[in-house]
Tab-separated table of C-alpha atoms in Angstrom:
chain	number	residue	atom	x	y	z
A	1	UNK	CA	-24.543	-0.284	-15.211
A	2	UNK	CA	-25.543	-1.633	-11.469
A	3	UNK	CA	-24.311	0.958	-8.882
A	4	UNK	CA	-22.820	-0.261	-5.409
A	5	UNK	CA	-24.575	1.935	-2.555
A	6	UNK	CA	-22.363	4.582	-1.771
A	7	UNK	CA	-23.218	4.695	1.908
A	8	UNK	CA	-21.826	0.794	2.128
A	9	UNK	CA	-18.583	1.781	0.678
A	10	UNK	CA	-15.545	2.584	2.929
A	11	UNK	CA	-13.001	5.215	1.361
A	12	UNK	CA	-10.591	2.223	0.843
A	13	UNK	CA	-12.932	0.968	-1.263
A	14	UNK	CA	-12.954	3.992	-3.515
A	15	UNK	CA	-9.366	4.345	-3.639
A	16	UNK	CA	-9.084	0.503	-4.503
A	17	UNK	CA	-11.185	1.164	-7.559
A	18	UNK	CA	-9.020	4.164	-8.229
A	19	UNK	CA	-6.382	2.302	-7.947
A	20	UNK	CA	-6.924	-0.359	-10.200
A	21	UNK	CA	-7.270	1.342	-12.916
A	22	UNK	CA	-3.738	1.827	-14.527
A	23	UNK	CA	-4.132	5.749	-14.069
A	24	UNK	CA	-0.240	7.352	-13.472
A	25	UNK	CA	0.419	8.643	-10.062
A	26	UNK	CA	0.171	12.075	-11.663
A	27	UNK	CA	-3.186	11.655	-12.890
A	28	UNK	CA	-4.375	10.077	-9.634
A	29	UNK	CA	-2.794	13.248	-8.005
A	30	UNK	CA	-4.518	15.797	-9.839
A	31	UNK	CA	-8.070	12.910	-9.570
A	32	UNK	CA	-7.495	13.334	-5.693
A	33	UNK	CA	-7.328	17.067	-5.391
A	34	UNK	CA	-10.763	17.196	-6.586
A	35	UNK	CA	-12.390	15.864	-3.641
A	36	UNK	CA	-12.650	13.235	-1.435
A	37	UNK	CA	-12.561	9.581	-3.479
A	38	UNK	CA	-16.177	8.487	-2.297
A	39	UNK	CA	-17.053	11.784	-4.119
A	40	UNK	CA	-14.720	11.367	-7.217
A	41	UNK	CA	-16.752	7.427	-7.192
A	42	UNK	CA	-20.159	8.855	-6.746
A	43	UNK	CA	-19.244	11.587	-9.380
A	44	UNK	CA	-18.257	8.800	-11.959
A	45	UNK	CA	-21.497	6.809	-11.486
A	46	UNK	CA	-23.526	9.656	-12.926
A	47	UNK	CA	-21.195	10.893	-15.870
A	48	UNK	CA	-19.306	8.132	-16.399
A	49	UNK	CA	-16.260	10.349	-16.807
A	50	UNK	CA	-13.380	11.928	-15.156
A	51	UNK	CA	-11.396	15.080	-16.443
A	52	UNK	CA	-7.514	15.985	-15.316
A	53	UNK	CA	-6.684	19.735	-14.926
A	54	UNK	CA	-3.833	18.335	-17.557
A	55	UNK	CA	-4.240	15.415	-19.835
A	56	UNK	CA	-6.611	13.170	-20.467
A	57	UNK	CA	-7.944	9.523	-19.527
A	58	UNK	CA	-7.210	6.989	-22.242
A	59	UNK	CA	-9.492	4.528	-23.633
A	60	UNK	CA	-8.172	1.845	-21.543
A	61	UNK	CA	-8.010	3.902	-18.307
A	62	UNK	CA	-11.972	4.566	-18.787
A	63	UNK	CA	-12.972	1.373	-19.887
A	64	UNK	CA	-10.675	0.095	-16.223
A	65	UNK	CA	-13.275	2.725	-14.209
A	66	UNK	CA	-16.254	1.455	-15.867
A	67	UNK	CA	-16.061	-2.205	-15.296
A	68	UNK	CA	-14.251	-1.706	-11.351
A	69	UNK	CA	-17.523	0.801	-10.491
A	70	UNK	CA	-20.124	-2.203	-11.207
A	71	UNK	CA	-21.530	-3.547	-7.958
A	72	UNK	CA	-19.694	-6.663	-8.577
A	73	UNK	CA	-16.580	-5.575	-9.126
A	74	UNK	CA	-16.809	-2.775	-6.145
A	75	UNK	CA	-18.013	-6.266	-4.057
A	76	UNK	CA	-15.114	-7.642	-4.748
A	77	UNK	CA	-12.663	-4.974	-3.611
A	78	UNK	CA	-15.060	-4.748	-0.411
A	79	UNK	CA	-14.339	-8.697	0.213
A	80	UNK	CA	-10.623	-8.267	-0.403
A	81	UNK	CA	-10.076	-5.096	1.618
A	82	UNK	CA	-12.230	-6.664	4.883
A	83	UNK	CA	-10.543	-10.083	4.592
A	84	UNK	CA	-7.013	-9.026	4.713
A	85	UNK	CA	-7.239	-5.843	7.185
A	86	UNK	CA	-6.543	-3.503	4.775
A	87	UNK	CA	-6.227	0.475	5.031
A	88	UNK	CA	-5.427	3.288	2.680
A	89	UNK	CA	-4.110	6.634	2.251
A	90	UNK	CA	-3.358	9.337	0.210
A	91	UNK	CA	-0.515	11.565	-0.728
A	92	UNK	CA	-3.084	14.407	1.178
A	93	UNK	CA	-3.085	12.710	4.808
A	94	UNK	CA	-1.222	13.820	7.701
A	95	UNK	CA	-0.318	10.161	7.906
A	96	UNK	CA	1.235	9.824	4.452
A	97	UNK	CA	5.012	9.587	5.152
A	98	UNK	CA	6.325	12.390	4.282
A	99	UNK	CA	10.023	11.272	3.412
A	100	UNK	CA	8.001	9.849	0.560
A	101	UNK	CA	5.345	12.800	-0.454
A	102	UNK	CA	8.565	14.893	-0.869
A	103	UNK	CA	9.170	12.914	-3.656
A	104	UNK	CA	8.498	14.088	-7.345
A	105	UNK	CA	7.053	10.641	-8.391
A	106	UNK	CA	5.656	9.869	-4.733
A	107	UNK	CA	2.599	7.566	-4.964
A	108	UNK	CA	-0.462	8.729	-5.166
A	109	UNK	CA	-2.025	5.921	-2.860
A	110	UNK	CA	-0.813	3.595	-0.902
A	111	UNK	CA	-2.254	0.330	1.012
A	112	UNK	CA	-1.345	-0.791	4.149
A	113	UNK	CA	-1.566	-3.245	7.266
A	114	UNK	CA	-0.590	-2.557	10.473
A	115	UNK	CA	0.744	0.828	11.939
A	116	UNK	CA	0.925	3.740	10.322
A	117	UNK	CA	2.859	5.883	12.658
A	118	UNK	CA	5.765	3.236	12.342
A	119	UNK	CA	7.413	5.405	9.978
A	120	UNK	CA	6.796	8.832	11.343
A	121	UNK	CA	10.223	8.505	13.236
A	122	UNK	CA	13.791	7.785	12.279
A	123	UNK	CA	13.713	4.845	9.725
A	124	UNK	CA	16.517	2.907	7.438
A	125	UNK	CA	15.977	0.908	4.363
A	126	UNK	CA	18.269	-2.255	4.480
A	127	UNK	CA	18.186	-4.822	1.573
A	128	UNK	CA	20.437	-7.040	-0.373
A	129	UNK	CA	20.814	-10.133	-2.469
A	130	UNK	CA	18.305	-13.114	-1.645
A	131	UNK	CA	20.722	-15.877	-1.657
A	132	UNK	CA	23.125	-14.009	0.999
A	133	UNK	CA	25.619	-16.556	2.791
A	134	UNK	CA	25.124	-17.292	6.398
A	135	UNK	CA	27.701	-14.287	7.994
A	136	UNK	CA	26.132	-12.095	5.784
A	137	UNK	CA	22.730	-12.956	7.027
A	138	UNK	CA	23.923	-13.248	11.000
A	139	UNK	CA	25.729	-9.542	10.463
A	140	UNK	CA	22.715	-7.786	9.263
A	141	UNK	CA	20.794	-9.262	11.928
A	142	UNK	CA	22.848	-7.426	14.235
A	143	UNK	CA	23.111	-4.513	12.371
A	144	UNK	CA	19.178	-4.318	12.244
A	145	UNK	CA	18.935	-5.002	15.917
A	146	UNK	CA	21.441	-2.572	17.035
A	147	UNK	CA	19.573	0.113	14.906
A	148	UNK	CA	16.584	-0.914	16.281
A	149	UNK	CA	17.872	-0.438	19.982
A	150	UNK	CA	17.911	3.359	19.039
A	151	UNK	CA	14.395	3.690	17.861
A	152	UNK	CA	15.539	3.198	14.206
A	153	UNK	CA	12.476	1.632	12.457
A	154	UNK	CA	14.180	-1.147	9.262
A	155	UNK	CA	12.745	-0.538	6.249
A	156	UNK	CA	12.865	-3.748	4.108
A	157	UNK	CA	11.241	-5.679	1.479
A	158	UNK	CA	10.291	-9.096	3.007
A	159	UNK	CA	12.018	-11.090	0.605
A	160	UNK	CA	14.440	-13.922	1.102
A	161	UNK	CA	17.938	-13.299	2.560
A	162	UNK	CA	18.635	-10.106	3.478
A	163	UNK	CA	15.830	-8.572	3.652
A	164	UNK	CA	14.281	-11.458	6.362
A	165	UNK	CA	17.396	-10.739	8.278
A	166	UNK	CA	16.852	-7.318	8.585
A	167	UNK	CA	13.619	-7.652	9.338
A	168	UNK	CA	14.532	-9.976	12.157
A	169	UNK	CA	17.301	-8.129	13.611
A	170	UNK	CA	14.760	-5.218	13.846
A	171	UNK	CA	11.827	-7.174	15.825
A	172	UNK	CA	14.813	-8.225	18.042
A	173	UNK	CA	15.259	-4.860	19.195
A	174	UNK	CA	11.724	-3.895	19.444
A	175	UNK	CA	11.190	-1.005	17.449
A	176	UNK	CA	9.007	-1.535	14.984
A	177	UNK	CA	9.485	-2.751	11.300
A	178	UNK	CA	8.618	-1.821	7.601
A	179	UNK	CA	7.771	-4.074	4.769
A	180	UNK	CA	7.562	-2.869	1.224
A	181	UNK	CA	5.784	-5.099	-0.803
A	182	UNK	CA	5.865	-5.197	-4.538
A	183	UNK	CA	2.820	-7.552	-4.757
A	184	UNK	CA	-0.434	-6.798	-3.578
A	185	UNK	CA	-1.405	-7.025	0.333
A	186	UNK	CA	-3.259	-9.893	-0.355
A	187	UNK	CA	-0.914	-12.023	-1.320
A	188	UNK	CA	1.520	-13.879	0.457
A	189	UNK	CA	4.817	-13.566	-0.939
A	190	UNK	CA	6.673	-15.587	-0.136
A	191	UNK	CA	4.905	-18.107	1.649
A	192	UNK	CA	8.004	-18.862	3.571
A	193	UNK	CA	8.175	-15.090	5.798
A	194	UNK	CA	4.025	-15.790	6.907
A	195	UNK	CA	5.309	-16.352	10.597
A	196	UNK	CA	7.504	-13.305	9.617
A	197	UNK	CA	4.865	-11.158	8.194
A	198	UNK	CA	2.580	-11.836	11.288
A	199	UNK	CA	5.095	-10.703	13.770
A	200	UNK	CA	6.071	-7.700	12.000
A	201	UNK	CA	2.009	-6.789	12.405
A	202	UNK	CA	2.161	-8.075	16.123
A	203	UNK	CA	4.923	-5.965	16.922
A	204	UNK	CA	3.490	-2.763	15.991
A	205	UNK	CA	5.276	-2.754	12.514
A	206	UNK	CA	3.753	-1.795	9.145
A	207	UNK	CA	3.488	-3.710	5.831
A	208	UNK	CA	2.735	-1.177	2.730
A	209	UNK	CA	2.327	-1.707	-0.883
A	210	UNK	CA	1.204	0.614	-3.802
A	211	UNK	CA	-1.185	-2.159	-5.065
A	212	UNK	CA	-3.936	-3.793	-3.553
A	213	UNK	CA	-3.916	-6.931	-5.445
């Protein structure tokens, strides 16, 4: 199996290939709390194996590891990662949010553009159908905006309807705003909130997803 030199790989890198594996949150939990994931990758090039304090790796899940650790496939994730500005973190940094690591089913990793600290302070999730009439969009507008005059941070999904209004209402005020993808961060989804997406960034906001791709 070709090995990708370990001192060219970033830790984003070695969570990517973590991540892509189909392992539960649980199991990437209990991978994490092992050691650092440049070790858990450099680990898995010499055994070709990883053991759980509970559980075990399927088939599948190995066979993932195998064929993302190859110097191709770890090129790959390196090319996606660098293109698109992306950062990672785990459920054991400072900067994980912790209204999420609080959770029982919290994610394990999660990729991100932007600003972290954007939801370190007092945040609100606002979301809602994607064919919303025109009132509905113009009143969460200023329902995001007034929030955001407070230092409340909008936590939304940067879909169509409401969710673009409350993202908008939010950069009108200035704080900063949230986007919770359910795609990876390198796509562009939809292709309609780009402009959006880029002032969110601008703006100090944050746009987070569990996958990478």
């Amino acid at each position: 199996r070709e090995e990708c030199a370990l001192n060219d790989l970033t830790r984003a890198d070695c969570l990517a290939w973590l991540s892509h594996a189909g392992l539960s949150p649980d199991q990437l939990r209990d991978i994490l709390l092992r050691g650092e994931p440049e070790e858990v990758y450099a680990n898995f090039q010499r055994s070709g194996q990883i053991s759980l304090t509970e559980g075990n790796i399927t088939a599948r899940n190995l066979e993932m590891l195998k064929i993302g650790s190859t110097k191709n496939a770890m090129g790959t994730f390196q090319k996606l990662i660098r293109k698109h500005d992306i950062l990672a973190k785990t459920f054991l940094d400072a900067c994980y949010p912790d209204k999420l690591r609080n959770l029982p089913d919290a994610p394990a990793i999660l990729f991100y553009q932007g600003n972290p600290t954007a939801v370190s302070g007092d945040t609100i999730a606002i979301v809602g159908s994607r064919n919303a009439s025109y009132k509905t969009m113009e009143a969460t507008r200023a329902i995001a905006e007034r929030l955001s005059r407070r230092g409340i941070a909008v936590v939304s999904g940067l879909a169509y309807g409401i969710d673009t209004a409350a993202h908008e209402g939010c950069l009108r005020g200035k704080a900063p705003t949230v986007a919770v993808l359910g795609c990876g961060l390198d796509q562009q989804y939809p292709v309609e909130n780009a402009g959006l997406r880029k002032r969110i960034l601008e703006q100090g906001g944050l746009v987070i997803s569990e996958n990478i791709f």
